[in-house]
Amino acid sequence: MLVCSGLLLFRRVLTTEDEYLEIPSISRQRAGTYECTAINDVATDVQTVELTVNYAPTLSEGKDVGVTLGQQGVLQCEADAVPAADFEWYRDDRRVFNSFDGIEIEDSGALSQLTFFNVSEGDYGNYTCVAINKLGSANASIILFEVIEPTSSTLLQGPGAVQDGNSASRAAHTSTCLLILLALQLLLKF
Ligand SMILES: *[C@@H]1O[C@H](CO)[C@@H](O)[C@H](O)[C@H]1NC(C)=O
Ligand SMILES: *[C@@H]1O[C@H](CO)[C@@H](O)[C@H](O)[C@H]1NC(C)=O
Ligand SMILES: *[C@@H]1O[C@H](CO)[C@@H](O)[C@H](O)[C@H]1NC(C)=O
C-alpha cells in the first residue's frame, strides 16, 4: 500500500510500482514539506520531500522619504522572491554603489537599505531599487525629498513639512501660531 499526503509532483519507486502525485497548478502556497509513506508486509518506509516553489521578485510600492538637510536618510526596498533577490540601486539611470559619497547599501534577506549618513542638497532625487533573481526582476522608485525643519521664521510663515518624533508637538505649535494670527486679523477687522 502506498499513502502519500499532500499534492505533490512526486515519484516514489516501490519495487515495481511507480507512484505519481501531481499538483495541477503549482503556487507559492504549496511550498512545504510533504510526506510519503510506503507500507508492505515487511516494513513501513516514510520519506519526506521538501517542495520549494521559486518565483520572480515582487516589490511593494516605494514610499517616498522626506529628510532634512544634514540629517540621516534611509531608503528601504523589500522584495518577495524565492530564491532571495539580489538588489541594485540607481539614481535616475546611474548605479549607486556602497560606501560612495557617504552612502551605505546594506542587504539582509528580503530587505535592502540605502542609507545617507548626512543628506546634502545633491542627494535629493529619484532612486530606483531593482530586485533580481534567476526568474526575473522588479523595480520600485523612491523619491528622497527635502523637508524644511520648522524654525521660528518658518513657523510664522505657516505650516511646512515636518518630520520625526517631535513633529506632532511642532505641528501643534504651528497651528497655535496660525490661530493666534487669525485671531489677530479678525480683531483688526472689527
Ligand atoms: C554634513 O555635511 C555638511 C556639508 O558638507 C557639513 O557641514 C556637516 O558638518 C555634516 N554633518 C555631519 C553630522 O557630518
Ligand atoms: C523615477 O524614476 C523612474 C525610473 O527612471 C521613473 O519610472 C519614474 O517615473 C520616476 N519618478 C518620478 C516621480 O520622476
Ligand atoms: C522597471 O520595470 C519596468 C516594468 O515594470 C521595466 O519596463 C523597466 O525596464 C524596469 N527598469 C529597470 C531599471 O529594471
mmCIF file of C-alpha atoms and ligand atoms in Angstrom:
data_model
loop_
_atom_site.group_PDB
_atom_site.id
_atom_site.type_symbol
_atom_site.label_atom_id
_atom_site.label_comp_id
_atom_site.label_asym_id
_atom_site.label_seq_id
_atom_site.Cartn_x
_atom_site.Cartn_y
_atom_site.Cartn_z
ATOM 1 C CA MET A 1 0.000 0.000 0.000
ATOM 2 C CA LEU A 2 1.251 3.473 -0.792
ATOM 3 C CA VAL A 3 -0.088 6.511 1.068
ATOM 4 C CA CYS A 4 1.102 9.964 0.191
ATOM 5 C CA SER A 5 -0.119 13.067 1.934
ATOM 6 C CA GLY A 6 -0.426 16.321 0.138
ATOM 7 C CA LEU A 7 -0.460 17.070 -3.537
ATOM 8 C CA LEU A 8 2.969 16.791 -4.963
ATOM 9 C CA LEU A 9 4.630 16.143 -8.238
ATOM 10 C CA PHE A 10 6.317 13.170 -6.688
ATOM 11 C CA ARG A 11 7.681 9.897 -7.870
ATOM 12 C CA ARG A 12 8.239 7.069 -5.466
ATOM 13 C CA VAL A 13 9.589 3.811 -6.786
ATOM 14 C CA LEU A 14 8.489 0.846 -4.678
ATOM 15 C CA THR A 15 9.701 -2.484 -6.037
ATOM 16 C CA THR A 16 7.936 -2.490 -9.388
ATOM 17 C CA GLU A 17 5.304 0.112 -8.615
ATOM 18 C CA ASP A 18 5.610 3.771 -9.546
ATOM 19 C CA GLU A 19 3.536 6.365 -7.809
ATOM 20 C CA TYR A 20 2.985 9.908 -9.015
ATOM 21 C CA LEU A 21 1.244 12.745 -7.340
ATOM 22 C CA GLU A 22 0.585 15.761 -9.433
ATOM 23 C CA ILE A 23 -0.134 19.323 -8.422
ATOM 24 C CA PRO A 24 -2.370 20.687 -11.164
ATOM 25 C CA SER A 25 -1.321 24.306 -10.644
ATOM 26 C CA ILE A 26 1.780 24.946 -8.615
ATOM 27 C CA SER A 27 1.667 28.049 -6.405
ATOM 28 C CA ARG A 28 3.712 29.643 -3.625
ATOM 29 C CA GLN A 29 1.253 28.375 -1.026
ATOM 30 C CA ARG A 30 2.020 24.768 -1.949
ATOM 31 C CA ALA A 31 5.626 25.068 -0.770
ATOM 32 C CA GLY A 32 6.442 22.976 2.278
ATOM 33 C CA THR A 33 7.288 19.506 3.493
ATOM 34 C CA TYR A 34 5.484 16.519 2.062
ATOM 35 C CA GLU A 35 5.488 13.026 3.420
ATOM 36 C CA CYS A 36 5.082 9.771 1.590
ATOM 37 C CA THR A 37 4.539 6.521 3.470
ATOM 38 C CA ALA A 38 5.042 3.157 1.819
ATOM 39 C CA ILE A 39 3.701 0.142 3.669
ATOM 40 C CA ASN A 40 4.039 -3.526 2.804
ATOM 41 C CA ASP A 41 4.015 -6.779 4.816
ATOM 42 C CA VAL A 42 7.654 -6.442 5.727
ATOM 43 C CA ALA A 43 8.204 -2.786 6.552
ATOM 44 C CA THR A 44 6.960 0.785 6.587
ATOM 45 C CA ASP A 45 9.021 3.370 4.793
ATOM 46 C CA VAL A 46 8.465 7.079 5.308
ATOM 47 C CA GLN A 47 10.085 9.589 3.050
ATOM 48 C CA THR A 48 9.809 13.353 3.296
ATOM 49 C CA VAL A 49 10.291 15.717 0.406
ATOM 50 C CA GLU A 50 10.841 19.437 0.641
ATOM 51 C CA LEU A 51 8.981 21.290 -2.077
ATOM 52 C CA THR A 52 10.404 24.709 -2.941
ATOM 53 C CA VAL A 53 8.428 26.972 -5.220
ATOM 54 C CA ASN A 54 10.589 29.537 -6.996
ATOM 55 C CA TYR A 55 9.175 32.830 -8.184
ATOM 56 C CA ALA A 56 10.337 36.153 -9.575
ATOM 57 C CA PRO A 57 10.646 39.136 -7.189
ATOM 58 C CA THR A 58 7.757 41.435 -6.427
ATOM 59 C CA LEU A 59 8.267 44.754 -4.656
ATOM 60 C CA SER A 60 5.823 46.754 -2.643
ATOM 61 C CA GLU A 61 5.168 50.258 -3.939
ATOM 62 C CA GLY A 62 8.068 52.562 -2.995
ATOM 63 C CA LYS A 63 7.252 55.065 -0.241
ATOM 64 C CA ASP A 64 8.817 58.495 -0.732
ATOM 65 C CA VAL A 65 11.104 59.662 2.049
ATOM 66 C CA GLY A 66 11.447 63.197 3.409
ATOM 67 C CA VAL A 67 14.666 64.200 5.150
ATOM 68 C CA THR A 68 16.029 67.493 6.456
ATOM 69 C CA LEU A 69 19.362 68.721 5.088
ATOM 70 C CA GLY A 70 22.315 67.343 7.104
ATOM 71 C CA GLN A 71 20.342 64.502 8.667
ATOM 72 C CA GLN A 72 20.390 60.772 8.072
ATOM 73 C CA GLY A 73 18.113 59.379 5.389
ATOM 74 C CA VAL A 74 17.176 55.732 4.819
ATOM 75 C CA LEU A 75 15.504 54.296 1.724
ATOM 76 C CA GLN A 76 14.056 50.807 2.088
ATOM 77 C CA CYS A 77 13.260 48.198 -0.516
ATOM 78 C CA GLU A 78 11.630 44.900 0.376
ATOM 79 C CA ALA A 79 11.344 42.074 -2.133
ATOM 80 C CA ASP A 80 9.266 38.927 -2.016
ATOM 81 C CA ALA A 81 11.231 36.355 -4.014
ATOM 82 C CA VAL A 82 12.452 32.735 -3.999
ATOM 83 C CA PRO A 83 15.351 32.331 -4.290
ATOM 84 C CA ALA A 84 16.125 35.541 -2.373
ATOM 85 C CA ALA A 85 16.662 38.557 -4.598
ATOM 86 C CA ASP A 86 19.859 40.462 -5.240
ATOM 87 C CA PHE A 87 19.454 44.232 -5.128
ATOM 88 C CA GLU A 88 20.738 47.109 -7.233
ATOM 89 C CA TRP A 89 20.119 50.791 -6.598
ATOM 90 C CA TYR A 90 20.005 53.514 -9.234
ATOM 91 C CA ARG A 91 19.865 57.277 -9.057
ATOM 92 C CA ASP A 92 17.988 58.082 -12.268
ATOM 93 C CA ASP A 93 19.991 55.899 -14.696
ATOM 94 C CA ARG A 94 23.239 55.806 -12.695
ATOM 95 C CA ARG A 95 24.035 52.857 -10.469
ATOM 96 C CA VAL A 96 24.597 53.786 -6.813
ATOM 97 C CA PHE A 97 27.343 51.880 -5.033
ATOM 98 C CA ASN A 98 28.122 51.138 -1.418
ATOM 99 C CA SER A 99 30.378 53.417 0.651
ATOM 100 C CA PHE A 100 30.394 56.083 -2.012
ATOM 101 C CA ASP A 101 29.816 59.704 -1.023
ATOM 102 C CA GLY A 102 28.574 58.889 2.477
ATOM 103 C CA ILE A 103 26.192 56.224 1.186
ATOM 104 C CA GLU A 104 25.849 52.720 2.551
ATOM 105 C CA ILE A 105 23.853 49.898 0.978
ATOM 106 C CA GLU A 106 23.015 47.035 3.278
ATOM 107 C CA ASP A 107 21.178 43.889 2.178
ATOM 108 C CA SER A 108 19.754 41.412 4.661
ATOM 109 C CA GLY A 109 17.445 38.746 3.344
ATOM 110 C CA ALA A 110 14.400 40.283 1.718
ATOM 111 C CA LEU A 111 15.382 43.847 2.636
ATOM 112 C CA SER A 112 17.825 46.297 1.089
ATOM 113 C CA GLN A 113 18.552 49.627 2.775
ATOM 114 C CA LEU A 114 20.234 52.635 1.232
ATOM 115 C CA THR A 115 21.484 54.979 3.958
ATOM 116 C CA PHE A 116 22.672 58.579 3.529
ATOM 117 C CA PHE A 117 24.648 59.496 6.617
ATOM 118 C CA ASN A 118 24.380 63.223 6.007
ATOM 119 C CA VAL A 119 21.883 64.247 3.371
ATOM 120 C CA SER A 120 23.142 67.063 1.146
ATOM 121 C CA GLU A 121 21.274 69.163 -1.424
ATOM 122 C CA GLY A 122 22.577 66.975 -4.272
ATOM 123 C CA ASP A 123 21.215 63.775 -2.695
ATOM 124 C CA TYR A 124 17.585 64.728 -3.212
ATOM 125 C CA GLY A 125 16.112 62.933 -6.197
ATOM 126 C CA ASN A 126 14.635 59.818 -7.673
ATOM 127 C CA TYR A 127 16.088 56.457 -6.605
ATOM 128 C CA THR A 128 15.174 53.110 -8.107
ATOM 129 C CA CYS A 129 15.605 49.778 -6.377
ATOM 130 C CA VAL A 130 15.879 46.753 -8.674
ATOM 131 C CA ALA A 131 15.408 43.261 -7.214
ATOM 132 C CA ILE A 132 16.677 40.360 -9.304
ATOM 133 C CA ASN A 133 16.673 36.602 -9.083
ATOM 134 C CA LYS A 134 17.054 33.884 -11.699
ATOM 135 C CA LEU A 135 13.360 34.046 -12.557
ATOM 136 C CA GLY A 136 13.086 37.755 -13.194
ATOM 137 C CA SER A 137 13.298 41.237 -11.762
ATOM 138 C CA ALA A 138 11.157 44.034 -10.413
ATOM 139 C CA ASN A 139 11.786 47.661 -9.617
ATOM 140 C CA ALA A 140 10.325 50.413 -7.482
ATOM 141 C CA SER A 141 11.178 54.106 -7.341
ATOM 142 C CA ILE A 142 11.503 56.198 -4.206
ATOM 143 C CA ILE A 143 11.806 59.976 -4.123
ATOM 144 C CA LEU A 144 14.144 61.401 -1.483
ATOM 145 C CA PHE A 145 12.746 64.873 -0.913
ATOM 146 C CA GLU A 146 13.706 67.790 1.275
ATOM 147 C CA VAL A 147 11.882 68.551 4.479
ATOM 148 C CA ILE A 148 12.309 72.070 5.831
ATOM 149 C CA GLU A 149 12.882 71.954 9.579
ATOM 150 C CA PRO A 150 10.474 74.451 11.111
ATOM 151 C CA THR A 151 12.324 77.392 12.664
ATOM 152 C CA SER A 152 10.918 80.485 14.348
ATOM 153 C CA SER A 153 10.746 82.192 10.939
ATOM 154 C CA THR A 154 9.056 79.292 9.114
ATOM 155 C CA LEU A 155 6.559 78.929 11.950
ATOM 156 C CA LEU A 156 5.248 82.421 11.255
ATOM 157 C CA GLN A 157 5.110 81.673 7.528
ATOM 158 C CA GLY A 158 2.730 78.795 8.106
ATOM 159 C CA PRO A 159 2.852 75.052 8.384
ATOM 160 C CA GLY A 160 5.659 73.496 6.388
ATOM 161 C CA ALA A 161 6.508 69.852 6.086
ATOM 162 C CA VAL A 162 7.537 68.448 9.431
ATOM 163 C CA GLN A 163 9.449 65.372 10.355
ATOM 164 C CA ASP A 164 10.500 62.936 13.080
ATOM 165 C CA GLY A 165 9.301 62.248 16.627
ATOM 166 C CA ASN A 166 8.757 65.876 17.556
ATOM 167 C CA SER A 167 6.559 66.526 14.541
ATOM 168 C CA ALA A 168 3.280 66.282 16.439
ATOM 169 C CA SER A 169 4.198 68.917 19.001
ATOM 170 C CA ARG A 170 5.798 71.088 16.313
ATOM 171 C CA ALA A 171 2.707 70.812 14.139
ATOM 172 C CA ALA A 172 0.536 71.699 17.134
ATOM 173 C CA HIS A 173 2.767 74.684 17.835
ATOM 174 C CA THR A 174 2.458 75.772 14.196
ATOM 175 C CA SER A 175 -1.326 75.656 14.204
ATOM 176 C CA THR A 176 -1.445 77.521 17.547
ATOM 177 C CA CYS A 177 0.613 80.297 15.944
ATOM 178 C CA LEU A 178 -1.710 80.325 12.946
ATOM 179 C CA LEU A 179 -4.755 80.530 15.192
ATOM 180 C CA ILE A 180 -3.258 83.499 17.049
ATOM 181 C CA LEU A 181 -2.503 85.188 13.719
ATOM 182 C CA LEU A 182 -6.067 84.539 12.500
ATOM 183 C CA ALA A 183 -7.493 85.851 15.771
ATOM 184 C CA LEU A 184 -5.334 88.974 15.438
ATOM 185 C CA GLN A 185 -6.545 89.514 11.891
ATOM 186 C CA LEU A 186 -10.173 89.118 12.985
ATOM 187 C CA LEU A 187 -9.675 91.570 15.847
ATOM 188 C CA LEU A 188 -8.092 94.080 13.457
ATOM 189 C CA LYS A 189 -11.103 93.860 11.139
ATOM 190 C CA PHE A 190 -13.555 94.944 13.844
HETATM 191 C C1 LIG B 1 27.018 67.201 6.866
HETATM 192 O O1 LIG B 1 27.553 67.834 5.718
HETATM 193 C C2 LIG B 1 27.661 69.239 5.822
HETATM 194 C C3 LIG B 1 28.095 69.795 4.490
HETATM 195 O O2 LIG B 1 29.061 69.006 3.876
HETATM 196 C C4 LIG B 1 28.622 69.587 6.947
HETATM 197 O O3 LIG B 1 28.686 70.977 7.095
HETATM 198 C C5 LIG B 1 28.094 68.966 8.245
HETATM 199 O O4 LIG B 1 29.020 69.203 9.286
HETATM 200 C C6 LIG B 1 27.884 67.472 8.083
HETATM 201 N N1 LIG B 1 27.239 66.952 9.270
HETATM 202 C C7 LIG B 1 27.624 65.823 9.855
HETATM 203 C C8 LIG B 1 26.837 65.400 11.049
HETATM 204 O O5 LIG B 1 28.572 65.166 9.437
HETATM 205 C C1 LIG B 2 11.670 57.884 -11.101
HETATM 206 O O1 LIG B 2 12.475 57.118 -11.971
HETATM 207 C C2 LIG B 2 11.789 56.021 -12.570
HETATM 208 C C3 LIG B 2 12.808 55.236 -13.362
HETATM 209 O O2 LIG B 2 13.628 56.049 -14.134
HETATM 210 C C4 LIG B 2 10.634 56.529 -13.411
HETATM 211 O O3 LIG B 2 9.941 55.452 -13.982
HETATM 212 C C5 LIG B 2 9.710 57.354 -12.531
HETATM 213 O O4 LIG B 2 8.668 57.893 -13.311
HETATM 214 C C6 LIG B 2 10.473 58.432 -11.829
HETATM 215 N N1 LIG B 2 9.565 59.099 -10.881
HETATM 216 C C7 LIG B 2 9.396 60.421 -10.864
HETATM 217 C C8 LIG B 2 8.416 60.935 -9.871
HETATM 218 O O5 LIG B 2 10.012 61.157 -11.612
HETATM 219 C C1 LIG B 3 11.393 48.578 -14.232
HETATM 220 O O1 LIG B 3 10.215 47.818 -14.527
HETATM 221 C C2 LIG B 3 9.614 48.149 -15.748
HETATM 222 C C3 LIG B 3 8.367 47.310 -15.919
HETATM 223 O O2 LIG B 3 7.716 47.112 -14.700
HETATM 224 C C4 LIG B 3 10.563 47.915 -16.897
HETATM 225 O O3 LIG B 3 9.981 48.356 -18.111
HETATM 226 C C5 LIG B 3 11.867 48.676 -16.647
HETATM 227 O O4 LIG B 3 12.803 48.379 -17.667
HETATM 228 C C6 LIG B 3 12.440 48.352 -15.296
HETATM 229 N N1 LIG B 3 13.606 49.191 -15.034
HETATM 230 C C7 LIG B 3 14.761 48.697 -14.606
HETATM 231 C C8 LIG B 3 15.841 49.686 -14.327
HETATM 232 O O5 LIG B 3 14.932 47.496 -14.399
#
